[in-house]
Amino acid sequence: MDNHIKIFDTTLRDGEQSPGYSMNKPEKLRLALQLEKLGVDVIEAGFPIASDGDYETVKEIGKIIKKSTVAALCRTRDVDLERAVAAVQHAAKPRIHTFIATSDIHLKYKLQQTREQVLESAVRAVEYAKSHYDDVEFSAEDASRSDPDFLIEIFTAVIEAGATTINVPDTVGYALPWEYADLIKTLNENIPNIHKAVISVHCHNDLGLAVANSLMAVQNGARQIECTVNGIGERAGNASLEEVVMAIETRKNIMNYTTSINTKEIFPSSQMLSQITGKGVQPNKAIVGENAFAHEAGIHQHGVLKNPLTYEIMTPESVGLTCNKIVIGKHSGRFALCKKLEELGYFLEKEDLNRVYVKVTQLADEKKVVEDHDLVSILALMNNTPKKPSQKLASGG
Ligand code: KIV
Ligand code: ZN
């Protein structure tokens, strides 16, 4: 089996669907270009039936993106399909992504349809999409809460009708990693024509398991992961692109997979999204959070300054950050303080360093983080005159 994992980015569709993350057309075009630079295989550009704006945006994205596949989402209804087909008409690599729910709870309360009706709509939709484009993805919404036998039946039928990717969404983020792994394994082993399609996964993060579930799926045969920058998406979000990709990169010793992502574009992509939406990520967010490469504890700072491998499993440079961050706070030690002061241009004798250290710990008790300008003020006060970088405290005071 091929070990390449396709990265399907749905920041502009599932991500944009979440409250507070809507983007206008120029913003989406800018982000689409950045996603292409990041190296994603597929950009899900939008849901063209949702609005005229969405339709126009998908169409424009199709015109400017050359390397990545551009996907348009649609339900299995005729109007949706027609709109999606038209929206990707200019794309160099168009994909139609059609979906319908398959769980009994959705069939009964949302669709009010029987399994036979759902299967028939799915096949008709795939046939229609296939009559326009080669690349067709079918998603069984709420797959993780669907009867696996029905999933086998519907996926077999849509592959027969021409689907080249079958997606198994954990729509409500309900699955546990081993349970989801079992489902993917069952589908992989029991869909007779599965060799004609790629298994895709689309995990939501309601229990904080979206990334774990996606990785378990890969271990059991999935070869496409649907994810978003900064993990944005409906409710608690989707699997985070940066976490999925860096887990694969960092643990190559255990997971022998490749992606086409240029990891150095991860941080710039995250920053662009935050800047566009006005919503940053939490400081402790893996990979792209403000603290992801920051060290405050003295023991950690000492280790990292001697050799980053002591406390960093990946380099900040590998995700597009210029360097790690030594934060001076109440847990910092003299070693880190000394390095920080040297960075600022102050080379202190031991005795002076001890005096500064006492002042810094006092300030850190009040302030949590001691900024560079605080250090400069402490040095200046201790010498009664402001100091400029590169002056030695001991000799210049
Ligand atoms: O969560 C979901 O099931 C979806 C589908 C449309 C793929 O977003
Ligand atoms: Zn979703």
GROMACS .gro file of C-alpha atoms and ligand atoms in nm:
model
  406
    1MET     CA    1   0.000   0.000   0.000
    2ASP     CA    2   0.122   0.348  -0.089
    3ASN     CA    3   0.251   0.534   0.217
    4HIS     CA    4   0.170   0.883   0.096
    5ILE     CA    5  -0.099   1.059   0.299
    6LYS     CA    6  -0.302   1.319   0.112
    7ILE     CA    7  -0.378   1.632   0.308
    8PHE     CA    8  -0.726   1.764   0.232
    9ASP     CA    9  -0.765   2.110   0.378
   10THR     CA   10  -1.116   2.224   0.467
   11THR     CA   11  -1.028   2.551   0.643
   12LEU     CA   12  -1.222   2.746   0.380
   13ARG     CA   13  -1.532   2.526   0.412
   14ASP     CA   14  -1.576   2.340   0.744
   15GLY     CA   15  -1.344   2.590   0.914
   16GLU     CA   16  -1.524   2.890   0.779
   17GLN     CA   17  -1.858   2.739   0.884
   18SER     CA   18  -1.778   2.791   1.253
   19PRO     CA   19  -1.906   3.100   1.433
   20GLY     CA   20  -1.672   3.398   1.413
   21TYR     CA   21  -1.455   3.259   1.133
   22SER     CA   22  -1.633   3.380   0.823
   23MET     CA   23  -1.404   3.528   0.557
   24ASN     CA   24  -1.473   3.747   0.257
   25LYS     CA   25  -1.368   3.667  -0.099
   26PRO     CA   26  -1.029   3.848  -0.108
   27GLU     CA   27  -0.938   3.692   0.227
   28LYS     CA   28  -1.028   3.344   0.103
   29LEU     CA   29  -0.825   3.392  -0.215
   30ARG     CA   30  -0.524   3.500  -0.011
   31LEU     CA   31  -0.555   3.201   0.219
   32ALA     CA   32  -0.607   2.961  -0.074
   33LEU     CA   33  -0.277   3.078  -0.226
   34GLN     CA   34  -0.106   3.024   0.109
   35LEU     CA   35  -0.257   2.673   0.137
   36GLU     CA   36  -0.116   2.592  -0.204
   37LYS     CA   37   0.224   2.719  -0.089
   38LEU     CA   38   0.186   2.501   0.221
   39GLY     CA   39   0.153   2.207  -0.016
   40VAL     CA   40  -0.194   2.072   0.062
   41ASP     CA   41  -0.317   1.815  -0.192
   42VAL     CA   42  -0.677   1.932  -0.185
   43ILE     CA   43  -0.832   2.269  -0.099
   44GLU     CA   44  -1.201   2.239  -0.018
   45ALA     CA   45  -1.288   2.588  -0.136
   46GLY     CA   46  -1.650   2.611  -0.020
   47PHE     CA   47  -2.010   2.500  -0.039
   48PRO     CA   48  -2.132   2.671  -0.360
   49ILE     CA   49  -2.506   2.623  -0.296
   50ALA     CA   50  -2.477   2.806   0.039
   51SER     CA   51  -2.467   3.155  -0.119
   52ASP     CA   52  -2.379   3.343  -0.436
   53GLY     CA   53  -2.070   3.466  -0.257
   54ASP     CA   54  -1.956   3.111  -0.183
   55TYR     CA   55  -2.018   3.009  -0.543
   56GLU     CA   56  -1.816   3.305  -0.681
   57THR     CA   57  -1.534   3.245  -0.436
   58VAL     CA   58  -1.502   2.876  -0.525
   59LYS     CA   59  -1.499   2.975  -0.891
   60GLU     CA   60  -1.223   3.234  -0.839
   61ILE     CA   61  -1.016   2.994  -0.629
   62GLY     CA   62  -1.048   2.744  -0.913
   63LYS     CA   63  -0.897   3.001  -1.150
   64ILE     CA   64  -0.591   3.089  -0.941
   65ILE     CA   65  -0.491   2.753  -0.791
   66LYS     CA   66  -0.273   2.544  -1.019
   67LYS     CA   67  -0.111   2.270  -0.811
   68SER     CA   68  -0.369   2.167  -0.551
   69THR     CA   69  -0.699   2.001  -0.635
   70VAL     CA   70  -0.993   2.238  -0.576
   71ALA     CA   71  -1.300   2.068  -0.427
   72ALA     CA   72  -1.658   2.196  -0.408
   73LEU     CA   73  -1.894   2.047  -0.149
   74CYS     CA   74  -2.255   1.959  -0.226
   75ARG     CA   75  -2.538   1.749  -0.093
   76THR     CA   76  -2.672   1.477  -0.323
   77ARG     CA   77  -2.955   1.703  -0.446
   78ASP     CA   78  -2.960   1.807  -0.813
   79VAL     CA   79  -2.943   2.184  -0.750
   80ASP     CA   80  -2.645   2.141  -0.518
   81LEU     CA   81  -2.463   1.920  -0.766
   82GLU     CA   82  -2.520   2.153  -1.060
   83ARG     CA   83  -2.390   2.449  -0.863
   84ALA     CA   84  -2.080   2.259  -0.747
   85VAL     CA   85  -2.007   2.133  -1.099
   86ALA     CA   86  -2.028   2.489  -1.234
   87ALA     CA   87  -1.819   2.635  -0.952
   88VAL     CA   88  -1.508   2.428  -1.025
   89GLN     CA   89  -1.532   2.461  -1.405
   90HIS     CA   90  -1.204   2.660  -1.432
   91ALA     CA   91  -1.003   2.455  -1.184
   92ALA     CA   92  -0.691   2.283  -1.313
   93LYS     CA   93  -0.776   1.986  -1.091
   94PRO     CA   94  -1.147   1.992  -1.001
   95ARG     CA   95  -1.313   1.762  -0.748
   96ILE     CA   96  -1.680   1.722  -0.657
   97HIS     CA   97  -1.735   1.625  -0.294
   98THR     CA   98  -2.089   1.503  -0.240
   99PHE     CA   99  -2.236   1.383   0.088
  100ILE     CA  100  -2.544   1.239   0.254
  101ALA     CA  101  -2.598   1.113   0.608
  102THR     CA  102  -2.598   0.738   0.670
  103SER     CA  103  -2.669   0.698   1.043
  104ASP     CA  104  -3.016   0.584   1.147
  105ILE     CA  105  -3.056   0.887   1.372
  106HIS     CA  106  -2.994   1.126   1.079
  107LEU     CA  107  -3.212   0.919   0.844
  108LYS     CA  108  -3.503   0.921   1.087
  109TYR     CA  109  -3.494   1.277   1.223
  110LYS     CA  110  -3.315   1.483   0.960
  111LEU     CA  111  -3.367   1.324   0.619
  112GLN     CA  112  -3.679   1.118   0.687
  113GLN     CA  113  -3.558   0.872   0.428
  114THR     CA  114  -3.501   0.498   0.422
  115ARG     CA  115  -3.158   0.342   0.371
  116GLU     CA  116  -3.266   0.243   0.018
  117GLN     CA  117  -3.352   0.604  -0.067
  118VAL     CA  118  -3.021   0.731   0.073
  119LEU     CA  119  -2.826   0.470  -0.121
  120GLU     CA  120  -3.006   0.560  -0.441
  121SER     CA  121  -2.943   0.935  -0.397
  122ALA     CA  122  -2.575   0.873  -0.324
  123VAL     CA  123  -2.528   0.663  -0.638
  124ARG     CA  124  -2.717   0.910  -0.857
  125ALA     CA  125  -2.512   1.200  -0.725
  126VAL     CA  126  -2.182   1.023  -0.783
  127GLU     CA  127  -2.288   0.923  -1.135
  128TYR     CA  128  -2.383   1.281  -1.213
  129ALA     CA  129  -2.057   1.421  -1.075
  130LYS     CA  130  -1.860   1.154  -1.260
  131SER     CA  131  -2.023   1.252  -1.588
  132HIS     CA  132  -1.848   1.591  -1.545
  133TYR     CA  133  -1.523   1.518  -1.365
  134ASP     CA  134  -1.302   1.218  -1.292
  135ASP     CA  135  -1.227   1.312  -0.935
  136VAL     CA  136  -1.533   1.245  -0.717
  137GLU     CA  137  -1.545   1.210  -0.340
  138PHE     CA  138  -1.839   1.068  -0.150
  139SER     CA  139  -1.889   1.126   0.224
  140ALA     CA  140  -2.119   0.924   0.447
  141GLU     CA  141  -2.207   1.192   0.701
  142ASP     CA  142  -2.212   1.065   1.061
  143ALA     CA  143  -2.035   0.748   0.943
  144SER     CA  144  -1.893   0.673   1.288
  145ARG     CA  145  -2.250   0.632   1.423
  146SER     CA  146  -2.373   0.440   1.118
  147ASP     CA  147  -2.426   0.066   1.081
  148PRO     CA  148  -2.095  -0.067   0.937
  149ASP     CA  149  -2.289  -0.310   0.713
  150PHE     CA  150  -2.478  -0.019   0.558
  151LEU     CA  151  -2.151   0.170   0.514
  152ILE     CA  152  -2.000  -0.127   0.331
  153GLU     CA  153  -2.305  -0.142   0.106
  154ILE     CA  154  -2.318   0.228   0.022
  155PHE     CA  155  -1.941   0.269  -0.025
  156THR     CA  156  -1.931  -0.037  -0.254
  157ALA     CA  157  -2.213   0.113  -0.461
  158VAL     CA  158  -2.062   0.462  -0.491
  159ILE     CA  159  -1.721   0.324  -0.590
  160GLU     CA  160  -1.899   0.121  -0.854
  161ALA     CA  161  -2.062   0.446  -0.969
  162GLY     CA  162  -1.722   0.616  -1.001
  163ALA     CA  163  -1.623   0.762  -0.661
  164THR     CA  164  -1.245   0.782  -0.632
  165THR     CA  165  -1.240   0.881  -0.263
  166ILE     CA  166  -1.473   0.759   0.009
  167ASN     CA  167  -1.483   0.965   0.325
  168VAL     CA  168  -1.573   0.828   0.669
  169PRO     CA  169  -1.655   1.132   0.885
  170ASP     CA  170  -1.671   1.126   1.261
  171THR     CA  171  -1.914   1.414   1.219
  172VAL     CA  172  -1.994   1.462   1.586
  173GLY     CA  173  -1.650   1.377   1.726
  174TYR     CA  174  -1.790   1.075   1.909
  175ALA     CA  175  -1.551   0.795   1.814
  176LEU     CA  176  -1.273   0.666   2.035
  177PRO     CA  177  -0.940   0.598   1.865
  178TRP     CA  178  -0.953   0.216   1.876
  179GLU     CA  179  -1.320   0.213   1.777
  180TYR     CA  180  -1.254   0.436   1.476
  181ALA     CA  181  -0.950   0.226   1.387
  182ASP     CA  182  -1.170  -0.085   1.386
  183LEU     CA  183  -1.426   0.083   1.162
  184ILE     CA  184  -1.162   0.184   0.904
  185LYS     CA  185  -1.012  -0.166   0.916
  186THR     CA  186  -1.354  -0.325   0.867
  187LEU     CA  187  -1.428  -0.102   0.568
  188ASN     CA  188  -1.084  -0.161   0.419
  189GLU     CA  189  -1.121  -0.537   0.448
  190ASN     CA  190  -1.485  -0.574   0.344
  191ILE     CA  191  -1.552  -0.329   0.061
  192PRO     CA  192  -1.479  -0.553  -0.238
  193ASN     CA  193  -1.379  -0.272  -0.478
  194ILE     CA  194  -1.188  -0.062  -0.222
  195HIS     CA  195  -0.871  -0.088  -0.434
  196LYS     CA  196  -1.037   0.161  -0.675
  197ALA     CA  197  -1.072   0.436  -0.412
  198VAL     CA  198  -0.883   0.620  -0.142
  199ILE     CA  199  -1.018   0.599   0.214
  200SER     CA  200  -1.046   0.946   0.367
  201VAL     CA  201  -1.111   1.049   0.725
  202HIS     CA  202  -1.273   1.364   0.858
  203CYS     CA  203  -1.268   1.386   1.237
  204HIS     CA  204  -1.426   1.646   1.459
  205ASN     CA  205  -1.275   1.735   1.791
  206ASP     CA  206  -1.568   1.728   2.035
  207LEU     CA  207  -1.378   1.493   2.267
  208GLY     CA  208  -1.036   1.629   2.175
  209LEU     CA  209  -0.963   1.311   1.977
  210ALA     CA  210  -0.970   1.432   1.617
  211VAL     CA  211  -0.595   1.405   1.559
  212ALA     CA  212  -0.561   1.072   1.743
  213ASN     CA  213  -0.853   0.929   1.546
  214SER     CA  214  -0.708   1.048   1.215
  215LEU     CA  215  -0.373   0.885   1.291
  216MET     CA  216  -0.536   0.558   1.397
  217ALA     CA  217  -0.729   0.561   1.070
  218VAL     CA  218  -0.408   0.601   0.873
  219GLN     CA  219  -0.259   0.302   1.056
  220ASN     CA  220  -0.560   0.103   0.936
  221GLY     CA  221  -0.562   0.200   0.570
  222ALA     CA  222  -0.684   0.560   0.534
  223ARG     CA  223  -0.473   0.762   0.292
  224GLN     CA  224  -0.640   1.102   0.304
  225ILE     CA  225  -0.683   1.318   0.614
  226GLU     CA  226  -0.929   1.606   0.614
  227CYS     CA  227  -0.815   1.881   0.847
  228THR     CA  228  -0.794   2.258   0.902
  229VAL     CA  229  -0.533   2.516   0.988
  230ASN     CA  230  -0.539   2.585   1.364
  231GLY     CA  231  -0.799   2.305   1.392
  232ILE     CA  232  -1.090   2.541   1.328
  233GLY     CA  233  -1.428   2.398   1.228
  234GLU     CA  234  -1.781   2.323   1.344
  235ARG     CA  235  -1.818   2.327   1.726
  236ALA     CA  236  -1.485   2.210   1.877
  237GLY     CA  237  -1.328   2.208   1.532
  238ASN     CA  238  -1.167   1.958   1.296
  239ALA     CA  239  -0.840   1.769   1.319
  240SER     CA  240  -0.567   2.031   1.315
  241LEU     CA  241  -0.352   2.021   1.003
  242GLU     CA  242  -0.035   2.124   1.184
  243GLU     CA  243  -0.078   1.856   1.452
  244VAL     CA  244  -0.151   1.575   1.208
  245VAL     CA  245   0.138   1.667   0.980
  246MET     CA  246   0.393   1.723   1.255
  247ALA     CA  247   0.293   1.398   1.430
  248ILE     CA  248   0.366   1.214   1.106
  249GLU     CA  249   0.692   1.408   1.054
  250THR     CA  250   0.816   1.382   1.409
  251ARG     CA  251   0.735   1.013   1.459
  252LYS     CA  252   0.864   0.880   1.127
  253ASN     CA  253   1.043   0.611   1.329
  254ILE     CA  254   0.701   0.458   1.405
  255MET     CA  255   0.478   0.590   1.127
  256ASN     CA  256   0.649   0.550   0.794
  257TYR     CA  257   0.430   0.795   0.599
  258THR     CA  258   0.492   1.100   0.386
  259THR     CA  259   0.288   1.411   0.311
  260SER     CA  260   0.354   1.681   0.055
  261ILE     CA  261   0.339   1.958   0.316
  262ASN     CA  262   0.619   2.213   0.330
  263THR     CA  263   0.627   2.226   0.710
  264LYS     CA  264   0.810   2.561   0.708
  265GLU     CA  265   0.485   2.717   0.583
  266ILE     CA  266   0.287   2.590   0.884
  267PHE     CA  267   0.346   2.887   1.112
  268PRO     CA  268   0.295   3.149   0.837
  269SER     CA  269  -0.034   2.977   0.743
  270SER     CA  270  -0.152   2.975   1.103
  271GLN     CA  271  -0.061   3.341   1.143
  272MET     CA  272  -0.236   3.439   0.822
  273LEU     CA  273  -0.557   3.268   0.932
  274SER     CA  274  -0.544   3.436   1.275
  275GLN     CA  275  -0.478   3.771   1.118
  276ILE     CA  276  -0.765   3.735   0.868
  277THR     CA  277  -1.021   3.612   1.121
  278GLY     CA  278  -0.898   3.819   1.413
  279LYS     CA  279  -0.890   3.502   1.621
  280GLY     CA  280  -0.562   3.373   1.754
  281VAL     CA  281  -0.500   3.026   1.893
  282GLN     CA  282  -0.466   2.953   2.265
  283PRO     CA  283  -0.106   3.002   2.388
  284ASN     CA  284  -0.059   2.632   2.461
  285LYS     CA  285  -0.189   2.516   2.120
  286ALA     CA  286   0.039   2.242   1.990
  287ILE     CA  287   0.282   2.347   1.713
  288VAL     CA  288   0.154   2.702   1.653
  289GLY     CA  289   0.066   2.838   1.999
  290GLU     CA  290   0.271   3.121   2.146
  291ASN     CA  291   0.412   2.885   2.408
  292ALA     CA  292   0.470   2.583   2.183
  293PHE     CA  293   0.844   2.654   2.173
  294ALA     CA  294   0.873   2.874   2.483
  295HIS     CA  295   1.062   2.769   2.794
  296GLU     CA  296   1.036   2.927   3.135
  297ALA     CA  297   1.136   2.659   3.386
  298GLY     CA  298   1.500   2.694   3.484
  299ILE     CA  299   1.587   2.327   3.433
  300HIS     CA  300   1.426   2.326   3.089
  301GLN     CA  301   1.593   2.651   2.987
  302HIS     CA  302   1.930   2.519   3.093
  303GLY     CA  303   1.878   2.201   2.888
  304VAL     CA  304   1.745   2.376   2.579
  305LEU     CA  305   2.025   2.630   2.579
  306LYS     CA  306   2.282   2.349   2.596
  307ASN     CA  307   2.102   2.132   2.341
  308PRO     CA  308   1.743   2.193   2.218
  309LEU     CA  309   1.687   1.817   2.182
  310THR     CA  310   1.661   1.794   2.562
  311TYR     CA  311   1.314   1.948   2.566
  312GLU     CA  312   1.211   2.000   2.202
  313ILE     CA  313   1.090   1.711   1.987
  314MET     CA  314   1.094   1.924   1.671
  315THR     CA  315   1.276   2.242   1.588
  316PRO     CA  316   1.088   2.573   1.575
  317GLU     CA  317   1.256   2.632   1.238
  318SER     CA  318   1.093   2.318   1.096
  319VAL     CA  319   0.748   2.478   1.130
  320GLY     CA  320   0.859   2.820   1.011
  321LEU     CA  321   0.948   2.992   1.337
  322THR     CA  322   1.286   3.157   1.358
  323CYS     CA  323   1.388   3.034   1.704
  324ASN     CA  324   1.264   2.906   2.037
  325LYS     CA  325   1.171   3.152   2.306
  326ILE     CA  326   1.338   3.177   2.643
  327VAL     CA  327   1.085   3.343   2.871
  328ILE     CA  328   1.217   3.502   3.187
  329GLY     CA  329   0.976   3.437   3.472
  330LYS     CA  330   0.990   3.323   3.832
  331HIS     CA  331   1.089   2.970   3.731
  332SER     CA  332   1.391   3.079   3.530
  333GLY     CA  333   1.742   3.015   3.648
  334ARG     CA  334   2.063   3.221   3.637
  335PHE     CA  335   2.188   3.037   3.331
  336ALA     CA  336   1.891   3.143   3.116
  337LEU     CA  337   1.898   3.495   3.258
  338CYS     CA  338   2.267   3.523   3.171
  339LYS     CA  339   2.199   3.406   2.811
  340LYS     CA  340   1.906   3.645   2.780
  341LEU     CA  341   2.115   3.937   2.899
  342GLU     CA  342   2.391   3.841   2.657
  343GLU     CA  343   2.133   3.840   2.376
  344LEU     CA  344   2.048   4.195   2.480
  345GLY     CA  345   2.416   4.288   2.476
  346TYR     CA  346   2.496   4.280   2.849
  347PHE     CA  347   2.782   4.061   2.967
  348LEU     CA  348   2.772   4.043   3.346
  349GLU     CA  349   3.021   3.930   3.607
  350LYS     CA  350   2.892   3.663   3.844
  351GLU     CA  351   2.829   3.900   4.135
  352ASP     CA  352   2.630   4.144   3.920
  353LEU     CA  353   2.435   3.860   3.765
  354ASN     CA  354   2.335   3.746   4.116
  355ARG     CA  355   2.215   4.097   4.203
  356VAL     CA  356   2.012   4.121   3.882
  357TYR     CA  357   1.874   3.772   3.939
  358VAL     CA  358   1.734   3.872   4.282
  359LYS     CA  359   1.561   4.177   4.132
  360VAL     CA  360   1.426   3.970   3.841
  361THR     CA  361   1.273   3.705   4.069
  362GLN     CA  362   1.111   3.979   4.281
  363LEU     CA  363   0.961   4.138   3.971
  364ALA     CA  364   0.857   3.798   3.830
  365ASP     CA  365   0.652   3.735   4.145
  366GLU     CA  366   0.443   4.039   4.059
  367LYS     CA  367   0.447   4.033   3.682
  368LYS     CA  368   0.458   3.665   3.574
  369VAL     CA  369   0.674   3.739   3.268
  370VAL     CA  370   0.972   3.972   3.275
  371GLU     CA  371   1.006   4.145   2.939
  372ASP     CA  372   1.327   4.260   2.774
  373HIS     CA  373   1.253   4.624   2.860
  374ASP     CA  374   1.210   4.525   3.228
  375LEU     CA  375   1.558   4.374   3.225
  376VAL     CA  376   1.703   4.687   3.071
  377SER     CA  377   1.532   4.900   3.340
  378ILE     CA  378   1.660   4.677   3.621
  379LEU     CA  379   2.014   4.709   3.487
  380ALA     CA  380   1.981   5.083   3.447
  381LEU     CA  381   1.842   5.132   3.799
  382MET     CA  382   2.114   4.921   3.953
  383ASN     CA  383   2.372   5.143   3.793
  384ASN     CA  384   2.172   5.463   3.838
  385THR     CA  385   2.224   5.545   3.471
  386PRO     CA  386   2.051   5.394   3.168
  387LYS     CA  387   2.268   5.135   3.000
  388LYS     CA  388   2.294   5.072   2.632
  389PRO     CA  389   2.334   4.721   2.490
  390SER     CA  390   2.693   4.600   2.463
  391GLN     CA  391   2.799   4.789   2.772
  392LYS     CA  392   2.934   4.573   3.051
  393LEU     CA  393   2.747   4.636   3.372
  394ALA     CA  394   3.050   4.579   3.589
  395SER     CA  395   3.285   4.802   3.399
  396GLY     CA  396   3.036   5.059   3.275
  397GLY     CA  397   2.843   5.124   3.602
  398KIV     O1  398  -1.848   1.662   0.945
  398KIV     C1  399  -1.892   1.619   0.837
  398KIV     O2  400  -1.951   1.511   0.831
  398KIV     C2  401  -1.874   1.699   0.718
  398KIV     C3  402  -1.909   1.637   0.588
  398KIV     C4  403  -1.979   1.729   0.498
  398KIV     C5  404  -1.785   1.579   0.524
  398KIV     O3  405  -1.823   1.809   0.726
  399ZN      ZN  406  -1.715   1.833   0.918
   0.00000   0.00000   0.00000
